[in-house]
Coordinates of C-alpha atoms in Angstrom, one line a residue:
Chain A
X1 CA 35.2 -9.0 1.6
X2 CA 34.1 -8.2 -2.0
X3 CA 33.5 -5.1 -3.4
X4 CA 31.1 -6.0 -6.5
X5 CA 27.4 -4.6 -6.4
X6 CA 24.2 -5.9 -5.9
X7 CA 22.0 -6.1 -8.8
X8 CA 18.2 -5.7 -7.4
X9 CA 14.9 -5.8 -10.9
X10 CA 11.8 -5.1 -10.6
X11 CA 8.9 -4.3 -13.0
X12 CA 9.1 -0.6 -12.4
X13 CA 9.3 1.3 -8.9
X14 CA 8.3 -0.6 -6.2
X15 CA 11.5 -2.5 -6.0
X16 CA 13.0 0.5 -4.9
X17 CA 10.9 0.1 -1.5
X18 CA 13.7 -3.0 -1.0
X19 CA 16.6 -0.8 -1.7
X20 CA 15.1 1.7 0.8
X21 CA 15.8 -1.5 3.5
X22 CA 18.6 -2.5 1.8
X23 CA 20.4 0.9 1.9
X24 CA 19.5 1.6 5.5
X25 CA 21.1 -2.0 6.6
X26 CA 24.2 -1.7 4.2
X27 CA 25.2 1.7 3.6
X28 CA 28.7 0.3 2.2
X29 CA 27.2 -1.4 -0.2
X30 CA 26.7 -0.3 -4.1
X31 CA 23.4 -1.4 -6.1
X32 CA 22.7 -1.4 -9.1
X33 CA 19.1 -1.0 -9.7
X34 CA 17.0 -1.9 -13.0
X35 CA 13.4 -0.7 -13.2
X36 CA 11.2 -2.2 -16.5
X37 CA 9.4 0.7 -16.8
X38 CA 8.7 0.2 -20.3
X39 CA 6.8 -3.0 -19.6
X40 CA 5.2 -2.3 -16.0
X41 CA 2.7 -3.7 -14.9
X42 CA 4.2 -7.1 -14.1
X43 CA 1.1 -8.7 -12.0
X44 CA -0.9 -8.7 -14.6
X45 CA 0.9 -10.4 -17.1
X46 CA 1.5 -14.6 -17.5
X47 CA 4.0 -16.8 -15.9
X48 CA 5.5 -17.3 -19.7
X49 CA 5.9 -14.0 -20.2
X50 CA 7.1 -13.1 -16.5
X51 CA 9.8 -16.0 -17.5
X52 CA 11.3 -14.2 -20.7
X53 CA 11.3 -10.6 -18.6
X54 CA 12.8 -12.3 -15.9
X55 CA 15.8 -13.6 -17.5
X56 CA 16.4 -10.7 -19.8
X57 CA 16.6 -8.2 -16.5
X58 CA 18.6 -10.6 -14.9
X59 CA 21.1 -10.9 -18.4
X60 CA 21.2 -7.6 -17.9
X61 CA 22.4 -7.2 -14.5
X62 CA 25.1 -9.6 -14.9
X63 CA 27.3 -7.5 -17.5
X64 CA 27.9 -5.4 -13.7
X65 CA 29.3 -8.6 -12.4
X66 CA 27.0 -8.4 -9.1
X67 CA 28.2 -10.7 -6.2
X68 CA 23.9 -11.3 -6.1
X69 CA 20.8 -10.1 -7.1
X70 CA 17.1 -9.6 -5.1
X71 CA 14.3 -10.2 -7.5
X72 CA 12.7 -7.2 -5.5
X73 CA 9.0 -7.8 -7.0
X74 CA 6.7 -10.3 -6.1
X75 CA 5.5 -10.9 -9.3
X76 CA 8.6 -11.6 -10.9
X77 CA 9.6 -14.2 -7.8
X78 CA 6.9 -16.3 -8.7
X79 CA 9.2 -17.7 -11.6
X80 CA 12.5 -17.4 -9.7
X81 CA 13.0 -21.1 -8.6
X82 CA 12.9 -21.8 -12.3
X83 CA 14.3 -19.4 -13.5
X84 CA 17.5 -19.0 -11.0
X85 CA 19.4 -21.9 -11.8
X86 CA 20.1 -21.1 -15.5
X87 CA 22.5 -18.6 -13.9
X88 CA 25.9 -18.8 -12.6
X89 CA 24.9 -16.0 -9.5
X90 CA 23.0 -16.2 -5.9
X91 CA 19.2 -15.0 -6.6
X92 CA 17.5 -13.8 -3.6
X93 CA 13.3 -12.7 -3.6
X94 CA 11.3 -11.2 -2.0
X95 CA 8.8 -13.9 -1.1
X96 CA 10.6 -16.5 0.7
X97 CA 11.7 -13.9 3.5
X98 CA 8.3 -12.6 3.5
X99 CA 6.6 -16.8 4.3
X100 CA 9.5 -16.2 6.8
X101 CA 9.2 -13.9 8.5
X102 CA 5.5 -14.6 8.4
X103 CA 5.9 -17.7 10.0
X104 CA 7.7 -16.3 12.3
X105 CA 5.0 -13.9 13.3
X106 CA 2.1 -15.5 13.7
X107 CA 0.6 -16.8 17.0
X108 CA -2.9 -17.1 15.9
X109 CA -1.3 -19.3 12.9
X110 CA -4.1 -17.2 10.7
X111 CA -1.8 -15.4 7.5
X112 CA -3.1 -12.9 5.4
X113 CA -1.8 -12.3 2.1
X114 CA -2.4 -9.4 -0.1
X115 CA -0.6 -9.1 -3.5
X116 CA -1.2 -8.9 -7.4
X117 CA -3.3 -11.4 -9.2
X118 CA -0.6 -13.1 -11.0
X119 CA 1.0 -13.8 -7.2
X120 CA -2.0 -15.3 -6.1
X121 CA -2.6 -17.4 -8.9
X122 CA 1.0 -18.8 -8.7
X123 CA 0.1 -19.9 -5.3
X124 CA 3.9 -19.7 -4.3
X125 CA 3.5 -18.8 -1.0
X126 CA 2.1 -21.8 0.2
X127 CA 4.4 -24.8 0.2
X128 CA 6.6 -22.5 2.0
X129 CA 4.5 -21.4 4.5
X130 CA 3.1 -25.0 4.6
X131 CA 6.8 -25.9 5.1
X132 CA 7.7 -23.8 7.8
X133 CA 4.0 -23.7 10.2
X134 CA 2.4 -26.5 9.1
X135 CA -0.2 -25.0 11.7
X136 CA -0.9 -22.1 9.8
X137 CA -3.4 -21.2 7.6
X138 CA -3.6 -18.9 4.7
X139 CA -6.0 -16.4 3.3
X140 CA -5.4 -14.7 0.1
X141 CA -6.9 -11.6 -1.5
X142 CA -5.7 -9.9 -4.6
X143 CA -5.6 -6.6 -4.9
X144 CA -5.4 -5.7 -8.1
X145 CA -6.5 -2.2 -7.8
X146 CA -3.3 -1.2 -5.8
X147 CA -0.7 -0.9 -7.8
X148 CA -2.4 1.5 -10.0
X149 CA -3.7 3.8 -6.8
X150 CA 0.4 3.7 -5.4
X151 CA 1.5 4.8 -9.1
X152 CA -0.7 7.6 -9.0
X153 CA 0.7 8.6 -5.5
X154 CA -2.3 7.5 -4.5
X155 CA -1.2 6.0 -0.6
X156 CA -2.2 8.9 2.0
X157 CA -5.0 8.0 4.2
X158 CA -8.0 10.2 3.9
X159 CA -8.1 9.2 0.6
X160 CA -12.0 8.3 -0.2
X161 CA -10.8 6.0 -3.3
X162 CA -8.0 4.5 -1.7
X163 CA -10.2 4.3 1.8
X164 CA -12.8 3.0 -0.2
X165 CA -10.7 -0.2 -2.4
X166 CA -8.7 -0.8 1.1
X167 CA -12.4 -1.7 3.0
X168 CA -13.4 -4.0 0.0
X169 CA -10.3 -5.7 -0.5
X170 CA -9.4 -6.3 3.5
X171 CA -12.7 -6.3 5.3
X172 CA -12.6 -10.6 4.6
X173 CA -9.1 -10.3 5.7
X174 CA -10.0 -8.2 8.8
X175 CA -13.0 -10.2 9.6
X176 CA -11.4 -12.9 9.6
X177 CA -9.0 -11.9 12.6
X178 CA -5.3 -12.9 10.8
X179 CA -2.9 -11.9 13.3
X180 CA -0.4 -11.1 10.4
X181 CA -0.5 -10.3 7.0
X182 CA 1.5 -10.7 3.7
X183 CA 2.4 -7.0 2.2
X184 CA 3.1 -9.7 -1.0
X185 CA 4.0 -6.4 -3.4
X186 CA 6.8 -4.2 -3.0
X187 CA 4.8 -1.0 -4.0
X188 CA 2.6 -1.9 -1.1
X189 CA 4.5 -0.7 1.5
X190 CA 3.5 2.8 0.6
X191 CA 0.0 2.0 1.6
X192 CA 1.4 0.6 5.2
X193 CA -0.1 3.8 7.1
X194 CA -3.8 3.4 5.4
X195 CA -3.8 -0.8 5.1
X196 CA -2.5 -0.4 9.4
X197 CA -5.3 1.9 10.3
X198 CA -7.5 -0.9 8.6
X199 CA -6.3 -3.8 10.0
X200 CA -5.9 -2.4 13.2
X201 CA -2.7 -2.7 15.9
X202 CA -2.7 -6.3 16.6
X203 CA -2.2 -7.7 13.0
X204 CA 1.5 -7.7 12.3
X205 CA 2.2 -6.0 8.8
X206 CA 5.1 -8.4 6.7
X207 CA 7.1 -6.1 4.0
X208 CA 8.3 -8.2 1.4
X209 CA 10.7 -5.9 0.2
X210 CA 11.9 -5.6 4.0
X211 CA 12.6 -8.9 4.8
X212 CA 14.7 -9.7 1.2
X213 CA 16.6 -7.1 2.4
X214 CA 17.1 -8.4 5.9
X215 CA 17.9 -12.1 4.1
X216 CA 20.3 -10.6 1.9
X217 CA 22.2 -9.0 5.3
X218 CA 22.6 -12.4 6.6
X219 CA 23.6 -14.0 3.4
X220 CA 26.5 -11.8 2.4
X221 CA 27.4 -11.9 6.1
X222 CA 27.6 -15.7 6.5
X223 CA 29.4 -15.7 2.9
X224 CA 32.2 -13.2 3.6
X225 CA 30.5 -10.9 1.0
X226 CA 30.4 -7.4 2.5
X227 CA 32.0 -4.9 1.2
X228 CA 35.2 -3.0 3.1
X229 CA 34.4 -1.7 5.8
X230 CA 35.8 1.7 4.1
X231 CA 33.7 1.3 1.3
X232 CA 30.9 4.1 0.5
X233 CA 27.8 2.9 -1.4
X234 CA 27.0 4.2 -4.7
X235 CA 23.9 3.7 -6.8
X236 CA 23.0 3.3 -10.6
X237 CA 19.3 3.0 -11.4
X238 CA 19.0 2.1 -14.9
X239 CA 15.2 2.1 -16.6
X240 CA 13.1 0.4 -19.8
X241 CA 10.8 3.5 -20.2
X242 CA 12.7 7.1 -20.5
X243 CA 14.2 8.2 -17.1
X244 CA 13.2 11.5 -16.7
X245 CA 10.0 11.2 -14.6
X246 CA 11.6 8.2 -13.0
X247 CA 13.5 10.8 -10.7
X248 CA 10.3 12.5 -9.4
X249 CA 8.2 9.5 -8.8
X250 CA 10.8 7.4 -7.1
X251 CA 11.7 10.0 -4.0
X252 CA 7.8 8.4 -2.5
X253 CA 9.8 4.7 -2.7
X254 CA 12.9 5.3 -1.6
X255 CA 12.1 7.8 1.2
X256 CA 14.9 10.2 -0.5
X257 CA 15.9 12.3 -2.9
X258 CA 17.0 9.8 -5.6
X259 CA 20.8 10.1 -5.7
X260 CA 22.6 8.9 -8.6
X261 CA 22.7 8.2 -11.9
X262 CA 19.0 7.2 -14.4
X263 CA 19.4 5.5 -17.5
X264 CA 17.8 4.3 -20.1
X265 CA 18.4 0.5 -21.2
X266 CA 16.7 -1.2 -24.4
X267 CA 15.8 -4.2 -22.2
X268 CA 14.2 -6.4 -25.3
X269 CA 18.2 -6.9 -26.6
X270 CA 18.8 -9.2 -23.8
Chain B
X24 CA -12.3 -4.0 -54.5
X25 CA -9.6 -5.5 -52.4
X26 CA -9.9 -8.1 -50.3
X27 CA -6.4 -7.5 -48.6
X28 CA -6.8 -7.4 -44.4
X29 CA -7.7 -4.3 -41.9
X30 CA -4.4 -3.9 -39.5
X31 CA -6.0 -3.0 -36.4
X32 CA -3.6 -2.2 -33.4
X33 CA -3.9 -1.6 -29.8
X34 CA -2.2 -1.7 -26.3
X35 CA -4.2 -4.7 -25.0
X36 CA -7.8 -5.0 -25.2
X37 CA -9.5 -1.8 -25.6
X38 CA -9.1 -1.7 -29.4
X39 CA -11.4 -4.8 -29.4
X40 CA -14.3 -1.7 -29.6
X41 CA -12.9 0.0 -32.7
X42 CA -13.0 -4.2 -33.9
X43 CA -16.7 -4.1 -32.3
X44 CA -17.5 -0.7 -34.5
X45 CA -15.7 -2.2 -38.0
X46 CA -17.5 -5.3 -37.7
X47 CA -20.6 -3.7 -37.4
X48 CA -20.5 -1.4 -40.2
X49 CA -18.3 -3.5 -42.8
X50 CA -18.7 -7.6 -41.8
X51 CA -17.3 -8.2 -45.1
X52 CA -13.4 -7.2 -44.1
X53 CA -10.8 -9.3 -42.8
X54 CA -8.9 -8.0 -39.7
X55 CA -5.7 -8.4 -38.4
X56 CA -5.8 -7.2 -34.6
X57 CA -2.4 -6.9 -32.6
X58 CA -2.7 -6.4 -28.8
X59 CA 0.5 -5.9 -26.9
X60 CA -0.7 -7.7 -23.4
X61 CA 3.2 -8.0 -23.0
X62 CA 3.4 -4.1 -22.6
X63 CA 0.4 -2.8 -21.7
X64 CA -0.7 -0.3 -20.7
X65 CA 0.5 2.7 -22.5
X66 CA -1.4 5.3 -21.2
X67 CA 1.5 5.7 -18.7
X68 CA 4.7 5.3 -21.2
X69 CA 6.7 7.8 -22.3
X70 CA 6.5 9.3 -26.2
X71 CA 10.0 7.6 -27.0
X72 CA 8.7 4.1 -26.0
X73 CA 5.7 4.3 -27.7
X74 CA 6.8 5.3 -30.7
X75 CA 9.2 2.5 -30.3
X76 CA 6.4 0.6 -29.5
X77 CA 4.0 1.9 -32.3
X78 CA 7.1 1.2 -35.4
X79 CA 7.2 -2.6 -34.0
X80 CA 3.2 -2.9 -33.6
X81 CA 3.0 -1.7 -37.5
X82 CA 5.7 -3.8 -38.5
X83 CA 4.0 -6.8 -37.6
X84 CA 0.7 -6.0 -38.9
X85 CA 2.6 -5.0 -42.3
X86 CA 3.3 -8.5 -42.8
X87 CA -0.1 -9.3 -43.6
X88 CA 0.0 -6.8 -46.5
X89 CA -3.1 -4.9 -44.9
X90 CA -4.8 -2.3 -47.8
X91 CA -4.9 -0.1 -44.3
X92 CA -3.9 0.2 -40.2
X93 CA -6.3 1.6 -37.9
X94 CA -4.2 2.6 -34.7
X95 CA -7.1 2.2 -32.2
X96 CA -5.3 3.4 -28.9
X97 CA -5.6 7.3 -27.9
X98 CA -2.1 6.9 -26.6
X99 CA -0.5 5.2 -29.3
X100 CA -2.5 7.5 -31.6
X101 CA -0.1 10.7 -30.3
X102 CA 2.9 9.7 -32.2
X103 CA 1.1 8.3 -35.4
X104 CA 2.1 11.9 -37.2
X105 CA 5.6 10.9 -36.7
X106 CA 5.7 7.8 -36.8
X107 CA 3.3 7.4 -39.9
X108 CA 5.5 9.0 -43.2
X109 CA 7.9 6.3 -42.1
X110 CA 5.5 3.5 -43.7
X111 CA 4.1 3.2 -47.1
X112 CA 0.4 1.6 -46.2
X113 CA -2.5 3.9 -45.0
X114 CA -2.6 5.1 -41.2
X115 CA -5.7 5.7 -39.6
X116 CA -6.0 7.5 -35.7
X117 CA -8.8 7.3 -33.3
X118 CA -7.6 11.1 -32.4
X119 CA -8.5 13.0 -35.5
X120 CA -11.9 10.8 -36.4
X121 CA -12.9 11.9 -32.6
X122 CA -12.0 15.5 -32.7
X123 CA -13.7 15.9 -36.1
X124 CA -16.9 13.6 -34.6
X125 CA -16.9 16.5 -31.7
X126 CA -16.3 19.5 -33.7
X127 CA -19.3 18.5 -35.6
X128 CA -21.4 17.7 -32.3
X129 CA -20.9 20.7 -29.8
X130 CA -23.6 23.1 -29.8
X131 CA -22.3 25.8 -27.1
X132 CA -18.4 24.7 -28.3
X133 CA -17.6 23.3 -24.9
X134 CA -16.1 20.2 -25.3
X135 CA -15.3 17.9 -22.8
X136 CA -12.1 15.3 -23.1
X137 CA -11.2 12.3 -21.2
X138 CA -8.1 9.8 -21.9
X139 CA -4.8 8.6 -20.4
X140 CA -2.2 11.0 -19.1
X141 CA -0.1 10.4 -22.0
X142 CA -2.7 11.2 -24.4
X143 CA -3.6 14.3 -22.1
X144 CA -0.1 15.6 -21.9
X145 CA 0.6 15.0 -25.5
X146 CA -1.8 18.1 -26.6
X147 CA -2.5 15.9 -30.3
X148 CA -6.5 16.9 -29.7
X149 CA -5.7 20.9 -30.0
X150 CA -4.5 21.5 -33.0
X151 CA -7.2 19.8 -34.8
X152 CA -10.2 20.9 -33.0
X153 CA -8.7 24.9 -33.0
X154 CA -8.7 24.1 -37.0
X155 CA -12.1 22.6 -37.3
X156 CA -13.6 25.1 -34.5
X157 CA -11.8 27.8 -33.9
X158 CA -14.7 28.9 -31.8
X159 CA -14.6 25.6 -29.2
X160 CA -13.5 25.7 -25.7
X161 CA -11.4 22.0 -24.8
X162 CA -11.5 21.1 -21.2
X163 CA -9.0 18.2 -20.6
X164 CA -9.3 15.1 -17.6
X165 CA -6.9 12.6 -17.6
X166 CA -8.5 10.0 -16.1
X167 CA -5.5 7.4 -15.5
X168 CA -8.3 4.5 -12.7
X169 CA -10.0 3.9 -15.4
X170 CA -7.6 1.9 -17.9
X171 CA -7.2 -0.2 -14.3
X172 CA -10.8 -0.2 -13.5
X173 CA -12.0 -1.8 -16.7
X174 CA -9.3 -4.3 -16.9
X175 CA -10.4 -5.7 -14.1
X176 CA -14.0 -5.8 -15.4
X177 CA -15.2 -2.8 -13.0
X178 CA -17.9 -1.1 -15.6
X179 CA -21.2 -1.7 -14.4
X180 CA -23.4 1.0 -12.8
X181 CA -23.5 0.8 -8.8
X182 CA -20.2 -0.2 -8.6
X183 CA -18.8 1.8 -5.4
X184 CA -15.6 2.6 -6.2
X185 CA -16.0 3.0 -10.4
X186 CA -19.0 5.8 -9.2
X187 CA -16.6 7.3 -6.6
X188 CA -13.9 8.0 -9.3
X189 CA -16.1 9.0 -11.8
X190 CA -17.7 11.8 -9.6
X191 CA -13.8 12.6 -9.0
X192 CA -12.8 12.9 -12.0
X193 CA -16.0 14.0 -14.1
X194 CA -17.2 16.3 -11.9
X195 CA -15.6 19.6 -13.0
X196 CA -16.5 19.1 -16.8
X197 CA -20.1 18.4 -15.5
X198 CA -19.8 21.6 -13.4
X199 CA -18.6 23.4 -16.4
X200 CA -21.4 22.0 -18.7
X201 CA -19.6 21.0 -22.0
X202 CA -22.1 19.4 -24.5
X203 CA -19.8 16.9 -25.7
X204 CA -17.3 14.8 -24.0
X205 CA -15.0 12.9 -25.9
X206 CA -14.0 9.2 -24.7
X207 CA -10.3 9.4 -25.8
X208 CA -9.8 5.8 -24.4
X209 CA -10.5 3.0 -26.4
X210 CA -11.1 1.1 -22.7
X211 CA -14.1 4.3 -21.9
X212 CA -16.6 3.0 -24.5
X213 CA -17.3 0.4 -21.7
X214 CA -17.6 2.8 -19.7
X215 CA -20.1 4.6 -21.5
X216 CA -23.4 4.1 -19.1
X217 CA -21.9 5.1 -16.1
X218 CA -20.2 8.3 -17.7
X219 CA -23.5 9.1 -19.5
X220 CA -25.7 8.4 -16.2
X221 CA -23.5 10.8 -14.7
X222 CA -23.0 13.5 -17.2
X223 CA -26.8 13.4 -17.6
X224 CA -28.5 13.4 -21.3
X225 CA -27.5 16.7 -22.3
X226 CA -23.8 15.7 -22.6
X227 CA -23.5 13.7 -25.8
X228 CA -20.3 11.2 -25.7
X229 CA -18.1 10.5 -29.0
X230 CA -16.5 6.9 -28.8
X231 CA -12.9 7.7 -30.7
X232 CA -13.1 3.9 -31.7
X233 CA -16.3 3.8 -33.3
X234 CA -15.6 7.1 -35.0
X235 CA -12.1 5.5 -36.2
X236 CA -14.3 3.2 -37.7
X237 CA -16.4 5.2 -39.4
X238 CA -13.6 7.7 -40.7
X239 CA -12.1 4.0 -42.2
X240 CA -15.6 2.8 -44.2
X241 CA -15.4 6.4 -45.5
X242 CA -11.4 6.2 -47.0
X243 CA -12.5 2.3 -48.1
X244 CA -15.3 3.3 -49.6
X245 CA -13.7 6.7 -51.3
X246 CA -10.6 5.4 -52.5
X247 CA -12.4 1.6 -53.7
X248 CA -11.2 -0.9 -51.3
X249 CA -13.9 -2.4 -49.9
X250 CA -13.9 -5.9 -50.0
X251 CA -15.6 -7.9 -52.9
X252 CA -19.4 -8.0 -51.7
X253 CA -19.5 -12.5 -51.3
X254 CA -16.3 -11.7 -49.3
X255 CA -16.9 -12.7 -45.7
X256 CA -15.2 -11.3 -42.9
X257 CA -12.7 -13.6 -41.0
X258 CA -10.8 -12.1 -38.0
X259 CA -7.2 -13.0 -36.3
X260 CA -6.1 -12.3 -33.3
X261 CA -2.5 -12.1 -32.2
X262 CA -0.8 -10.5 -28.3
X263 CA 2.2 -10.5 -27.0
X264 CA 1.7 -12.2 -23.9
X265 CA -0.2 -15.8 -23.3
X266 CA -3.3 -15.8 -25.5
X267 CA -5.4 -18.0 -23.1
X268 CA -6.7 -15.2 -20.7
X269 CA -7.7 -13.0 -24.2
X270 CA -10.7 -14.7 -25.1
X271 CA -12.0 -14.6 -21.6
X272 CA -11.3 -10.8 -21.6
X273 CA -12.2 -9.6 -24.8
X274 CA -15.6 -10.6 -24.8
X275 CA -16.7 -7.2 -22.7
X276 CA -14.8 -5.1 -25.0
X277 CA -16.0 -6.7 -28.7
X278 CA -19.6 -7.7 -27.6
X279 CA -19.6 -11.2 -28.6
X280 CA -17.5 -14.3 -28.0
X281 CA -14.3 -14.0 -29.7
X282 CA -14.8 -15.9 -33.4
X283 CA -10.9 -15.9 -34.6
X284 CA -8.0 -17.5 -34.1
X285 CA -5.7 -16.1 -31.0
X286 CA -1.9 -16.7 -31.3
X287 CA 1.1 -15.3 -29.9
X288 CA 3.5 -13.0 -30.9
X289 CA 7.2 -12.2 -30.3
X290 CA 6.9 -8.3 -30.6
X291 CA 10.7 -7.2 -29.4
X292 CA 11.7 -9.1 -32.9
X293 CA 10.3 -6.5 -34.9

């Protein structure tokens, strides 16, 4: 058993859509959060840069001593397998469990994948997938209008913007009949209801931020990691960008009322 | 005379149209432009950040011993009054040229004002429109799809979605008929005919860059720094993240293909 926390980073909120899941699966277990709200958007930016933020949020997750850490954004776990080894601690993402339980999934063998354009570009999905259903075929979009509709709570259907960017972004995806599809964003599970409806019942939605959770489960299980079994999880969230609207905006990613401490980190010192 | 460099500063891209305007009207200066890909956007940080932000930005630029810094970013331009007395070099805002550009333009005194939420919250276009006409009326959007929208090269007329959130969000200073509608985005100016189609001719838009601009040839010109008259203009570029995909981008936004050199910059150092 070990008591330590989990450290989970992401470029802002979304990540917070994992510790929703991972919450819900370990209630005993404390997380510390980090949010780099004073640098979001990270699907937009270049693998060099993602590098540098990647190892500073992960520098600064250490100092809590977590027994592992979920890179819980998409972006960001594009540069994890070379980025990961510099440091003495388990790194989990988000986008091997999501070619997972993708593979998994499929009958057809045809995979969709949505994410952001820096995602897509990295083309990190594939050799996975390619890996695991050799069979399988992949499809990609980019969406890069998403992420800016989900920050401005933007994600109920009805929506005629939102309605509108869904149908030009996943009619290709639709048309093409892909019996499952890669939510390959962490803030896109807030647009699950609206990107179903679209899709229609019998493509199988994949959260990335979901399934990390669901990996990180099994991993702390088969390594004797959980936490006492009288042990009540507590939460920090820690930001890059000043905390007080952090509050407000993350109840729609977390499902809840956020409970527990937001503060403010100068994130360039690491 | 004084051949020394303009600063010119920016959260990415969109201060490539105060660049545009400068170039135009004074091809005999040297600029420095700084564009902080790394970070961007700022429309959506808080006022602490970006006056962090802003203190590095002019740091850097400082370096080159500019005779003058044109801060060509609405949202960075609402801490400039703070952040400003700190420096002993020349700051010049998009905000104040714009206001004074409208003030001068409205007929009825209905003015009209689009820009970022930050910009929007921060109240900086008040004060000095209820100086300069105390008589005006302001009636404030902010407009946060656009920044998105243009970044991903979504300007031209009869694009679906860019006409769907521009009825949205134009629609109730159209209603309400103000003369003049200011474009307190340095992204809007490409923008410009599909706000003006839809606005109608009546409305006339003022561009805060190319007003910047124009405020800046007036202070040169006033307080004798222009450049000697045989001095050509050269122009460098420097970002925070990869420079490759600049070039590609700032073409839309200056006009012309980039002519300068584009090198990267470690902006948490400063």
């Amino acid at each position: 058993m070990d008591n330590r926390p989990i450290g989970v980073f992401d470029s802002g909120m979304g990540g917070l859509t994992t510790v929703r899941e991972l919450r819900k699966q370990l209630p005993g277990e404390d997380i510390i959060y980090f949010g780099d709200t004073g640098r979001v958007p990270y699907g937009t930016k270049s693998r060099q840069t993602l590098m540098k933020y990647a190892r500073q949020d992960i520098r600064f997750l250490l100092q809590f001593d977590p027994k592992a850490i979920v890179v819980a954004c998409n972006s960001a776990d594009t540069v994890r397998a070379a980025v990961a080894p510099e440091f003495d601690v388990p790194i989990l993402g988000v986008v091997e469990s999501a070619a997972r339980a993708a593979a998994a999934a499929t009958v057809s063998g045809k995979i969709g994948l949505i994410a952001t354009e820096t995602t897509i570009r990295s083309g990190v999905y594939e050799p996975i997938l390619q890996a695991l259903r050799p069979d399988a075929v992949l499809k990609k979009q980019a969406c890069p209008l998403f992420v800016p509709l989900v920050e401005n709570g933007r994600t109920e259907p009805g929506d005629p913007v939102l309605e509108l960017v869904v149908e030009e972004y996943l009619s290709p995806l639709r048309d093409w009949n892909c019996d499952t599809l890669i939510l390959g964003c962490t803030h896109y599970p807030l647009l699950s209801q609206v990107i179903g409806n679209f899709m229609g019942k019998t493509t199988k939605l994949i959260n990335s931020g979901a399934e990390a959770a669901e990996s990180l489960v099994r991993y702390l299980e088969s390594e004797d990691l959980l936490s006492a079994p009288a042990h009540r999880g507590e939460y920090r969230y820690y930001v890059s960008d000043a905390p007080d609207s952090f509050a407000g905006l993350a109840k729609g990613f977390l499902g809840r009322e956020l409970d527990g401490t937001v503060e403010q980190v100068e994130i360039g010192q690491f």
